[in-house]
Short mmCIF file of C-alpha atoms in Angstrom, two decimals:
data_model
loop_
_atom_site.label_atom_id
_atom_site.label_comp_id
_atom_site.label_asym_id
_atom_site.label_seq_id
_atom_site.Cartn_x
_atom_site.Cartn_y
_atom_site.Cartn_z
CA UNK A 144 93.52 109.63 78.02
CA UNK A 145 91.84 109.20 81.27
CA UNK A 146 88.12 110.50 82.20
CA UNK A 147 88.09 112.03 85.39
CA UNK A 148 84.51 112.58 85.34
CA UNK A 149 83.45 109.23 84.43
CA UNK A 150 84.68 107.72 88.16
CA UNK A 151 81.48 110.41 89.65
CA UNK A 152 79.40 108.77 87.22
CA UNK A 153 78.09 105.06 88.67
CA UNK A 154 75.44 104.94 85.79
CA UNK A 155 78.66 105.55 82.95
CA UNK A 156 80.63 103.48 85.30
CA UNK A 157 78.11 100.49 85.03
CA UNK A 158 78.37 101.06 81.19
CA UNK A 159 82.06 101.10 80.61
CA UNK A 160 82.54 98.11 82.88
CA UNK A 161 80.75 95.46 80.57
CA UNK A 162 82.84 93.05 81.99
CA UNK A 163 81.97 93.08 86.00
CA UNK A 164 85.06 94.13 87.01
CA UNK A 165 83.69 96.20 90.18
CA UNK A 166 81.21 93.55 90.58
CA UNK A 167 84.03 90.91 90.68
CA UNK A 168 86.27 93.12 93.16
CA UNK A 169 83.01 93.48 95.46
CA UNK A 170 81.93 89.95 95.73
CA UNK A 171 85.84 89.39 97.73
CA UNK A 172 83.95 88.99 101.31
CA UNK A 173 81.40 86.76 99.76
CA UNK A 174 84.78 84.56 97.90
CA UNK A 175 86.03 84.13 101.53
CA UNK A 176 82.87 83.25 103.15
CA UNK A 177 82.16 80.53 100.85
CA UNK A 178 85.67 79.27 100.29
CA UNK A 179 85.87 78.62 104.36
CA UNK A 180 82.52 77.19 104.53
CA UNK A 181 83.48 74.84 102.24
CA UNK A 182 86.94 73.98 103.62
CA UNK A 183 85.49 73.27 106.96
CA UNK A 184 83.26 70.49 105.49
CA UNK A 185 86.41 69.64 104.07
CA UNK A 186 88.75 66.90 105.17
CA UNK A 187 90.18 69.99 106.68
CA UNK A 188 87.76 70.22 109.60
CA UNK A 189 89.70 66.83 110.22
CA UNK A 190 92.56 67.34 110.45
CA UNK A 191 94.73 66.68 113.46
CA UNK A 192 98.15 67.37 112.67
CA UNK A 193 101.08 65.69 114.77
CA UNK A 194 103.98 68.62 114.30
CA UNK A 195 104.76 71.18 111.81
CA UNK A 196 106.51 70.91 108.74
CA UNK A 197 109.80 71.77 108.30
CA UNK A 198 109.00 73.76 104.81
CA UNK A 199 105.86 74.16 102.94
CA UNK A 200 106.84 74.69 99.28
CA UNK A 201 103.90 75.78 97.10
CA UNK A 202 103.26 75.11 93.51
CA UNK A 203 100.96 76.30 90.49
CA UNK A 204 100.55 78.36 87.59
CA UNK A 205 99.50 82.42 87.40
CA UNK A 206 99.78 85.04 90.02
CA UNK A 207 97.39 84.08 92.51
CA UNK A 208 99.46 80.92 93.43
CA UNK A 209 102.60 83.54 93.82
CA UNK A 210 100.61 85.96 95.98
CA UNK A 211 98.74 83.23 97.85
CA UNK A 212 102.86 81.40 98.69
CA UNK A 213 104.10 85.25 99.65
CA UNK A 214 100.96 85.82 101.77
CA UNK A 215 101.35 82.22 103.82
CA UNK A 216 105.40 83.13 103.98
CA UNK A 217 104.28 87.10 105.32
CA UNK A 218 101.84 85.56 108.05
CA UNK A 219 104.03 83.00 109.51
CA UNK A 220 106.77 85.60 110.11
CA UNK A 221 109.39 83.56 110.25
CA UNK A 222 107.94 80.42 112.04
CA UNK A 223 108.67 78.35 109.02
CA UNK A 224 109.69 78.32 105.66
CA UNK A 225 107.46 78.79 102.85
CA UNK A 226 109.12 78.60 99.26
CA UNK A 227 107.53 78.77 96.12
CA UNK A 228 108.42 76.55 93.07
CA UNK A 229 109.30 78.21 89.86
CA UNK A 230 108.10 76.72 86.74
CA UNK A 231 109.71 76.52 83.97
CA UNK A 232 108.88 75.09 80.54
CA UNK A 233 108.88 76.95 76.65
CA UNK A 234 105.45 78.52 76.71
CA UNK A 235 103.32 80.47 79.31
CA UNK A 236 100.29 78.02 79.20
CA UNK A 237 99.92 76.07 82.62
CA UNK A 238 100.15 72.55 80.01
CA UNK A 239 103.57 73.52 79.17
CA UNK A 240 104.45 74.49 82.90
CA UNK A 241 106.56 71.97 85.09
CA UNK A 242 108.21 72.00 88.21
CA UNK A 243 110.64 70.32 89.95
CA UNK A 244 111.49 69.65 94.06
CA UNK A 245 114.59 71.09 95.54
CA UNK A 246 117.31 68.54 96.08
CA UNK A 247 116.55 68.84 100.19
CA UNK A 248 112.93 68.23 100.01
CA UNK A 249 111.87 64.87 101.94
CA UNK A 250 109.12 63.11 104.40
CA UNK A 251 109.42 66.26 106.73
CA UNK A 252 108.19 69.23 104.21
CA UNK A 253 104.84 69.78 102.82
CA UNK A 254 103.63 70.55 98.84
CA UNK A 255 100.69 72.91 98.11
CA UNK A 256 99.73 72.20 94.97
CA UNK A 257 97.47 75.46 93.88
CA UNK A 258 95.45 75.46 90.39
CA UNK A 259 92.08 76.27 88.91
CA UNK A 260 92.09 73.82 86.34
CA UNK A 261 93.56 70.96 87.40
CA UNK A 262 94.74 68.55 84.75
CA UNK A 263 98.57 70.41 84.13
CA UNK A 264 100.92 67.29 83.49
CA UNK A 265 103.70 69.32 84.87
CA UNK A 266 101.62 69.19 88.61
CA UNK A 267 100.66 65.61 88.46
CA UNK A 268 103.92 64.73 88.07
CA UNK A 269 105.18 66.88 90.64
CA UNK A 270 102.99 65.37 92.90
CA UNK A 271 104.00 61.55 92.05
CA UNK A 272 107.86 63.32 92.55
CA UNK A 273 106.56 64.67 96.07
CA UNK A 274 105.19 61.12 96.55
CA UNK A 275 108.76 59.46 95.99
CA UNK A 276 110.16 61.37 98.00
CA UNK A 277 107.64 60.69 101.21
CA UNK A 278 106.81 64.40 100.89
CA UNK A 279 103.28 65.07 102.44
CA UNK A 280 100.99 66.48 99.61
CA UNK A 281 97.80 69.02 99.68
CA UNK A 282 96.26 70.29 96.83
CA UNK A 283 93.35 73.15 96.53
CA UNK A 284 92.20 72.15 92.57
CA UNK A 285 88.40 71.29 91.36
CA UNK A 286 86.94 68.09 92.43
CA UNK A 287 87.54 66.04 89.91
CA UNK A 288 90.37 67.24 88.46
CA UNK A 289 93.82 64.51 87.83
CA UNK A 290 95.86 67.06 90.46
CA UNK A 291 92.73 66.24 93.06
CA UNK A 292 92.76 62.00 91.81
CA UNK A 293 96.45 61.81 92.30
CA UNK A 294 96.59 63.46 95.58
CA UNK A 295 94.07 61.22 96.99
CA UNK A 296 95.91 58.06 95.66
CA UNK A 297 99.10 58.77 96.97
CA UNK A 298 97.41 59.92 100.70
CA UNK A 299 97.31 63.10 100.21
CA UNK A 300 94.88 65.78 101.08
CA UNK A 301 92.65 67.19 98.34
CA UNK A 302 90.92 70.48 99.22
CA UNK A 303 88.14 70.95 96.63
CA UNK A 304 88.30 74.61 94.69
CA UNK A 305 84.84 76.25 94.61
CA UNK A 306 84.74 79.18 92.12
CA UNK A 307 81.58 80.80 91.72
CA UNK A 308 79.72 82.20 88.65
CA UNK A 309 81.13 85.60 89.25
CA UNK A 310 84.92 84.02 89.34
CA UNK A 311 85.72 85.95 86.07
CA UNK A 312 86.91 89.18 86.29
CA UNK A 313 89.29 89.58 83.06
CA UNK A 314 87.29 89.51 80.21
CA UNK A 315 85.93 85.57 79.31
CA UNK A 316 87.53 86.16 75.50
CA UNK A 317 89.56 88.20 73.34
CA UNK A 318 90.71 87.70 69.40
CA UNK A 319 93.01 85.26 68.84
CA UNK A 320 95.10 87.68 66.96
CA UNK A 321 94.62 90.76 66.77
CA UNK A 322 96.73 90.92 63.23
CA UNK A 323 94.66 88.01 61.09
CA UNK A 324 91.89 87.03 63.46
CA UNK A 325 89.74 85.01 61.25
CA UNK A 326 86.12 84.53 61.36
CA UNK A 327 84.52 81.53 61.96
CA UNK A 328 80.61 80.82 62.09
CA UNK A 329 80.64 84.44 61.62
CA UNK A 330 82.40 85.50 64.84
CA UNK A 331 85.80 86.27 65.39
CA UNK A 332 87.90 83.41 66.67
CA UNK A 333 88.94 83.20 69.86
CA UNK A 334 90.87 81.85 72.92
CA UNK A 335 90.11 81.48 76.65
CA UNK A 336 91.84 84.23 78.88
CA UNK A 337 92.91 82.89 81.94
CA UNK A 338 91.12 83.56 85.74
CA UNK A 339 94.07 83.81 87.84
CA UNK A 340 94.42 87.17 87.76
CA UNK A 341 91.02 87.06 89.73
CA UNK A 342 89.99 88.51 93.47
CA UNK A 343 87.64 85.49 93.03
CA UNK A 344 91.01 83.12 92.34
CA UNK A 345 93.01 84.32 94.94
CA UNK A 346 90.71 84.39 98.28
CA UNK A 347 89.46 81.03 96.79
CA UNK A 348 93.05 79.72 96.34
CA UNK A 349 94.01 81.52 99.87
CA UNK A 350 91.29 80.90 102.53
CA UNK A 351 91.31 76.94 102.68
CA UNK A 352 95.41 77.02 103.28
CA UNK A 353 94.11 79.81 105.82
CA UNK A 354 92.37 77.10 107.51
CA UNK A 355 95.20 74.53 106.73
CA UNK A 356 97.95 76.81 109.01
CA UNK A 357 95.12 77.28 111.29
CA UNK A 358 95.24 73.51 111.71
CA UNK A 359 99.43 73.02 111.82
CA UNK A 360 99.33 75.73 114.94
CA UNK A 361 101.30 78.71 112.44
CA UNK A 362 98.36 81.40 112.37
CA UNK A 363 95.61 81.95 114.05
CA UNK A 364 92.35 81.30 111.13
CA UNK A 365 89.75 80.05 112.46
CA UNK A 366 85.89 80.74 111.55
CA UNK A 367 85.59 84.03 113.89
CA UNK A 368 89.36 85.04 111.95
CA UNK A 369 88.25 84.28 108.41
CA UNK A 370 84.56 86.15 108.83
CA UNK A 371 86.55 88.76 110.37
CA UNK A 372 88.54 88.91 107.19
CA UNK A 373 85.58 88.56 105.13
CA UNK A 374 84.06 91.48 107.12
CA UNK A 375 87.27 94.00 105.90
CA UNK A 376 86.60 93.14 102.49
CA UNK A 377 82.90 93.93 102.59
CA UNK A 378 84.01 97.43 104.25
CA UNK A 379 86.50 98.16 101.33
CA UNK A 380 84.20 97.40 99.13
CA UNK A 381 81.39 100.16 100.81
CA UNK A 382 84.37 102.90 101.06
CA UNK A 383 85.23 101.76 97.62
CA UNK A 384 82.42 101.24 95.54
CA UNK A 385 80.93 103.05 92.25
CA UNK A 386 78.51 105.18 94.13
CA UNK A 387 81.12 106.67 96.42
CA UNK A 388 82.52 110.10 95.30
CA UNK A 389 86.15 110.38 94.60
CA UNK A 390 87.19 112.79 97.53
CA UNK A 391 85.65 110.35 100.15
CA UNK A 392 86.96 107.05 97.54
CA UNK A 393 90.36 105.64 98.65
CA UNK A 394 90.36 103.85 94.88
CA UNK A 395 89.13 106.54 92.58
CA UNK A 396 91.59 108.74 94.91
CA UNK A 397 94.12 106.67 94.30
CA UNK A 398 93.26 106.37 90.42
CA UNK A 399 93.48 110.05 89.70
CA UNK A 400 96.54 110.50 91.27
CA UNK A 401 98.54 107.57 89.61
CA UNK A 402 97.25 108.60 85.79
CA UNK A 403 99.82 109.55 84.01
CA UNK A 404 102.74 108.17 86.19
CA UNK A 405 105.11 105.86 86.56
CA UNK A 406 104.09 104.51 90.03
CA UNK A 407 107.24 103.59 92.16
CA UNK A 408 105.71 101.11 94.44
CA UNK A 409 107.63 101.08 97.69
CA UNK A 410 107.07 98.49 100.28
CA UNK A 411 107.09 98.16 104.01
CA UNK A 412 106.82 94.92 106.02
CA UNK A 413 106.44 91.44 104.25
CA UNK A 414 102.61 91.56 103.71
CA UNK A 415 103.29 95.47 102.50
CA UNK A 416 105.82 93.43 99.79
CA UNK A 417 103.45 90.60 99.31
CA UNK A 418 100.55 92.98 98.37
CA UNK A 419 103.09 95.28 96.17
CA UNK A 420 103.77 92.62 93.82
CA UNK A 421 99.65 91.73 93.40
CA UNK A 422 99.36 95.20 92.90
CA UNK A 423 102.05 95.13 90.51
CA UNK A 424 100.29 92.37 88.24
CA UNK A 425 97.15 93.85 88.72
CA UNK A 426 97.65 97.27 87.25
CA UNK A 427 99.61 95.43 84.05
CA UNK A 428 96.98 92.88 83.85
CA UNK A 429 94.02 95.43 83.67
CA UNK A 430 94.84 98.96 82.87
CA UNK A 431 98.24 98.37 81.04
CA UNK A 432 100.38 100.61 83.28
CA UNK A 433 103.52 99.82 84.41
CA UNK A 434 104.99 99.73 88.63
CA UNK A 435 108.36 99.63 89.75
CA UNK A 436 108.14 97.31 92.98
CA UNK A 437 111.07 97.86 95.39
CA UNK A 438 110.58 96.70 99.83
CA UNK A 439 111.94 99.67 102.30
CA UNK A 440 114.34 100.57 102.62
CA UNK A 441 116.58 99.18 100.06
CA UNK A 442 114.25 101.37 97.59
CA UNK A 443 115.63 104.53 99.19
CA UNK A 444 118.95 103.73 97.14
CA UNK A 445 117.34 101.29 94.45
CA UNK A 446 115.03 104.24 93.02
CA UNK A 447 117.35 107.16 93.89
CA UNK A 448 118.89 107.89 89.97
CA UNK A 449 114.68 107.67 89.44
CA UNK A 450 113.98 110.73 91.10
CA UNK A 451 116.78 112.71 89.99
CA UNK A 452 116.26 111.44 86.51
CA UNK A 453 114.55 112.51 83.57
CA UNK A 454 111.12 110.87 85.68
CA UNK A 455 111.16 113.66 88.31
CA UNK A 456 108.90 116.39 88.17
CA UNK A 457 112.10 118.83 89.06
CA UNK A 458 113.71 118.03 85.39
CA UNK A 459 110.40 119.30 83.46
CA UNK A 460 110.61 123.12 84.16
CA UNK A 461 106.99 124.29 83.30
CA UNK A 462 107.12 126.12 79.92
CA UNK A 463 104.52 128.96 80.05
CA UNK A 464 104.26 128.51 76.06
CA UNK A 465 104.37 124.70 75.05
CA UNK A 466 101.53 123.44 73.22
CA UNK A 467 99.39 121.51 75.86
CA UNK A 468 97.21 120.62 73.00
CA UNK A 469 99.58 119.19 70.40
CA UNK A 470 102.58 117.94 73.11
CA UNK A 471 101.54 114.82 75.06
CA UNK A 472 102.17 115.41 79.01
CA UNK A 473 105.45 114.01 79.79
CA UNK A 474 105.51 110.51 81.83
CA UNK A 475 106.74 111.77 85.77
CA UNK A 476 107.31 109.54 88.48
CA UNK A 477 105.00 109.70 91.60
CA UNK A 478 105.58 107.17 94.74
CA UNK A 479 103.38 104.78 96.34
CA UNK A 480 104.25 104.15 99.84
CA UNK A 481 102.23 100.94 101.02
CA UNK A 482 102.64 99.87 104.57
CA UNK A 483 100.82 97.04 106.49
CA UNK A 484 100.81 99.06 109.70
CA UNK A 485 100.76 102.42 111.20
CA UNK A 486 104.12 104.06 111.79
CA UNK A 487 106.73 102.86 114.35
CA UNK A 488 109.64 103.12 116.06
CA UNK A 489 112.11 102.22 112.66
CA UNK A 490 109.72 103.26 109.93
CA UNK A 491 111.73 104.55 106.66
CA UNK A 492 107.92 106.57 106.48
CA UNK A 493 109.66 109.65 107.74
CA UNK A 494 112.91 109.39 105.34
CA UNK A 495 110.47 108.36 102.26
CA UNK A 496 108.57 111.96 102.64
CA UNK A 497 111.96 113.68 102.72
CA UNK A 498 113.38 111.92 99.81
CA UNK A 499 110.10 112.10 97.70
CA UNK A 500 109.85 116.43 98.82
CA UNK A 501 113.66 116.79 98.26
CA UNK A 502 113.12 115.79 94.64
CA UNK A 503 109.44 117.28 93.72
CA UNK A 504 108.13 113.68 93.40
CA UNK A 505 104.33 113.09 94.75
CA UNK A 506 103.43 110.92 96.97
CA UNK A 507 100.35 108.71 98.22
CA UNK A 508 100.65 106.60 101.19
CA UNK A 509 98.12 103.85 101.89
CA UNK A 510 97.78 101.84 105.03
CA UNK A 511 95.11 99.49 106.77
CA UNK A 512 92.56 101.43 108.77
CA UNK A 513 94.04 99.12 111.29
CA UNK A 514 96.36 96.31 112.23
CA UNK A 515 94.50 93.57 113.76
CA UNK A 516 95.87 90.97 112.07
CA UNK A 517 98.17 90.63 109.19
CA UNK A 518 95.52 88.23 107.20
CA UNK A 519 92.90 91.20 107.87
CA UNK A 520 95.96 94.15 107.09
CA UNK A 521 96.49 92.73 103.29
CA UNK A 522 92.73 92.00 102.62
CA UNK A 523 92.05 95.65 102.99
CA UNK A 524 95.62 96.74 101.04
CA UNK A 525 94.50 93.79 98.25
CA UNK A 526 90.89 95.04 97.64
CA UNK A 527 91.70 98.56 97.52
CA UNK A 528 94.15 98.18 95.00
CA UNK A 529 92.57 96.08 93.12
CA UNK A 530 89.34 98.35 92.83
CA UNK A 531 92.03 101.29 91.57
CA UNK A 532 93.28 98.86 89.05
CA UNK A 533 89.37 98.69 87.64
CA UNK A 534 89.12 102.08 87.86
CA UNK A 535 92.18 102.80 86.37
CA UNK A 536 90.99 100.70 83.43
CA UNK A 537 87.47 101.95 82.80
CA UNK A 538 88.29 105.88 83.01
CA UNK A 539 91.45 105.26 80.12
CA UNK A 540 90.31 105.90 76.79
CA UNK A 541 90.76 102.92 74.26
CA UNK A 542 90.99 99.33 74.79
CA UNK A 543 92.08 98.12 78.62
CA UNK A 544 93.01 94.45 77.74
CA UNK A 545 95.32 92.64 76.05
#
C-alpha cells in the first residue's frame, strides 16, 4: 500500500523517516563541498601530471564504486578508456571480494582503487598486482586504512575518504535473521548494513577523482566546476524537499506516478545510462521495487513484447464489477524516459511517446533543468531520483528494508 497523503505531510514525513533518509539525500551539496575541500589539501592540489593514461580501470566493492567508474567513463566521452573491475569471490561481503588486472594492463594505465572501509585483502592485493606490473595506483579509502598504507609504499597516491556523521542513509542495523534472530543482552542481534548505497558514499567516492581528471587534462573540475555542482544539488534538494507539495515536487511527482508499476527505465546518452543503473539500485535498495534498465534506442525493441504483454495497461480491460476491495490492482508497466539533455536533432524522445501512446503505457520523462555540464546534468538526475526512492519508501505500508 502506498500513502498518498503522507508525502503533503512534512511533520508525518519527519516521523516515518526515523532513519534520515531525506536528511541524507539533502546534505549531497554539502558531501561535495567538503569532499573537494579536502582533496585540494590533498596531494591532489599537487599534482602535475606528465600525459594521460592510456586506461583508468577502477576497482571496489558496492554500487557507488560502479556508478562513480560509469560516471568518469560518461564525462570523458570517449577521450579514454575507463573500465571497471569485476569482483568475484563466494560471498557478497567486500572481505570475500577480489579482483584481478586484465592481461593488457601495464606502466601506461592507471588503478582507482574506491572503498569506504579499507582493509579488503582482495584490494591490497590488487594493488601489490598493479604494483608488479608498473601500473600507476590511486586510491580514495580512509586514512589509515591497509588500501591507503599500501598505496603510499608502492608510490602511489592515497586520497583520504572523509565521510561525515550524516554518511548513513540505509538504516545503521537490521536483525541478523529475521527467522531465529536471537537475543543477546536483551536486544536482538545484529549485523552492520553497509553505506555504499549512500548519496554521502558516492559524491564522497566521486568528487576527489573529479579533481583527479581535472588534473590529467580529461574534464574540466576545478573549484568554480565542483561548487557549481554542489550548487545543483542544493537546488534539487529546495525543489525536492519535504515541505514542497507534490504538484510543484519533481520526487513526490515522480513517486506517485511509479507506485504500483513496473518502471521500464529507458536511457538516453551515457550519463542518462550511468544515472539509470543508480537509480536502478536505489529503488531495490530502499523501497523494494523492481526497474527494468535498457539505453535508447535498443530499448525500443528490447522492451517491445513488455508493452504488448500481459504488463500493458491495454491487456487489463476495466471491469465495471471486479471487487476493488478484495482483488489487488494488477502490476502495469509505466516508462521512465531519463535523458541528460534537452531534445535534439536524433532523439528516440519523439519515437518513445509514440511507442509508449500506441500501447496505453504511461509515461514520465525527466531531464536536467539544463545542460551545462555533464558532471552538473547527472547531479541533478542522481538527487532527484534518489529523493523518489525515499519517498517511495516512507509512503509504502510495511517494512522498506531488507
Amino acid at each position: 500500500m502506498f500513502d498518498e497523503s503522507l508525502l503533503d505531510s512534512p511533520e508525518a514525513l519527519a516521523r516515518a523517516d526515523a532513519q534520515g533518509q531525506l536528511r541524507a539525500a539533502a546534505e549531497a551539496g554539502a558531501h561535495v563541498r567538503t569532499a573537494a575541500r579536502h582533496a585540494e589539501e590533498s596531494a591532489l592540489s599537487e599534482l602535475r601530471p606528465e600525459g594521460r593514461p592510456r586506461a583508468v580501470l577502477v576497482a571496489g566493492s558496492g554500487p557507488a564504486t560502479v556508478c562513480t567508474a560509469d560516471l568518469l567513463g560518461a564525462f570523458t566521452n570517449g577521450a579514454l578508456s575507463v573500465t571497471l573491475l569485476r569482483s568475484y569471490g563466494p560471498l557478497a561481503a567486500p572481505g570475500a571480494l577480489r579482483w584481478t588486472l586484465p592481461g593488457w594492463a601495464g606502466p601506461l594505465d592507471l588503478l582507482i582503487v574506491c572503498t569506504t572501509d579499507g582493509s579488503e585483502p582482495g584490494l591490497t592485493a590488487l594493488i601489490e598486482q598493479a604494483y608488479r606490473r608498473g601500473c600507476t595506483v590511486v586510491s580514495v579509502s580512509p586514512a589509515s586504512a591497509a588500501v591507503a598504507e599500501l598505496t603510499g609504499e608502492t608510490h602511489g597516491l592515497a586520497v583520504p575518504l572523509h565521510l561525515g556523521p550524516a554518511a548513513v542513509w540505509e538504516p545503521p542495523y537490521v536483525p541478523a535473521s529475521r527467522a531465529g534472530a536471537e537475543e543477546r543482552n536483551g536486544q536482538l542481534a545484529q549485523q552492520p548494513v553497509a553505506l555504499s548505497a549512500s548519496p554521502a558514499v558516492l559524491w564522497s567516492l566521486l568528487t576527489p577523482l573529479l579533481v583527479l581528471f581535472d588534473r590529467l587534462g580529461l574534464f574540466p573540475a576545478d573549484s568554480s566546476s565542483l561548487q557549481s555542482l554542489a550548487d545543483r544539488l542544493d537546488h534539487v534538494a529546495e525543489r525536492c524537499g519535504p515541505a514542497i507539495a507534490t504538484y510543484t515536487n519533481p520526487a513526490k511527482t515522480l513517486a506517485t506516478e511509479l507506485t504500483g508499476t513496473l518502471p521500464l527505465l529507458w536511457s538516453e546518452g551515457a550519463v542518462a545510462e550511468a544515472v539509470a543503473q543508480r537509480c536502478a539500485g536505489a529503488f531495490a535498495a530502499l523501497p523494494g521495487l523492481p526497474v527494468l534498465t535498457a539505453a535508447l534506442p535498443g530499448a525500443l525493441s528490447a522492451h517491445s513484447t513488455l508493452l504488448s504483454g500481459s504488463l500493458a495497461a491495454s491487456s487489463d480491460p476495466e471491469d465495471f464489477f471486479r471487487d476493488r476491495v478484495e482483488e489487488p490492482e494488477t502490476l502495469r508497466a509505466r516508462v521512465l524516459f531519463v535523458r541528460e539533455q534537452t531534445e535534439y536533432e536524433h532523439s528516440a524522445a519523439v519515437a518513445v511517446r509514440e511507442l509508449a501512446y500506441a500501447h496505453e503505457v504511461p509515461l514520465s520523462e525527466l531531464e536536467p533543468s539544463d545542460s551545462s555540464s555533464p558532471a552538473a546534468a547527472a547531479a541533478e538526475l542522481i538527487a532527484t531520483l534518489d529523493f523518489t526512492a525515499v519517498y517511495l519508501a516512507l509512503a509504502a505500508s510495511g517494512p522498506s528494508w531488507s
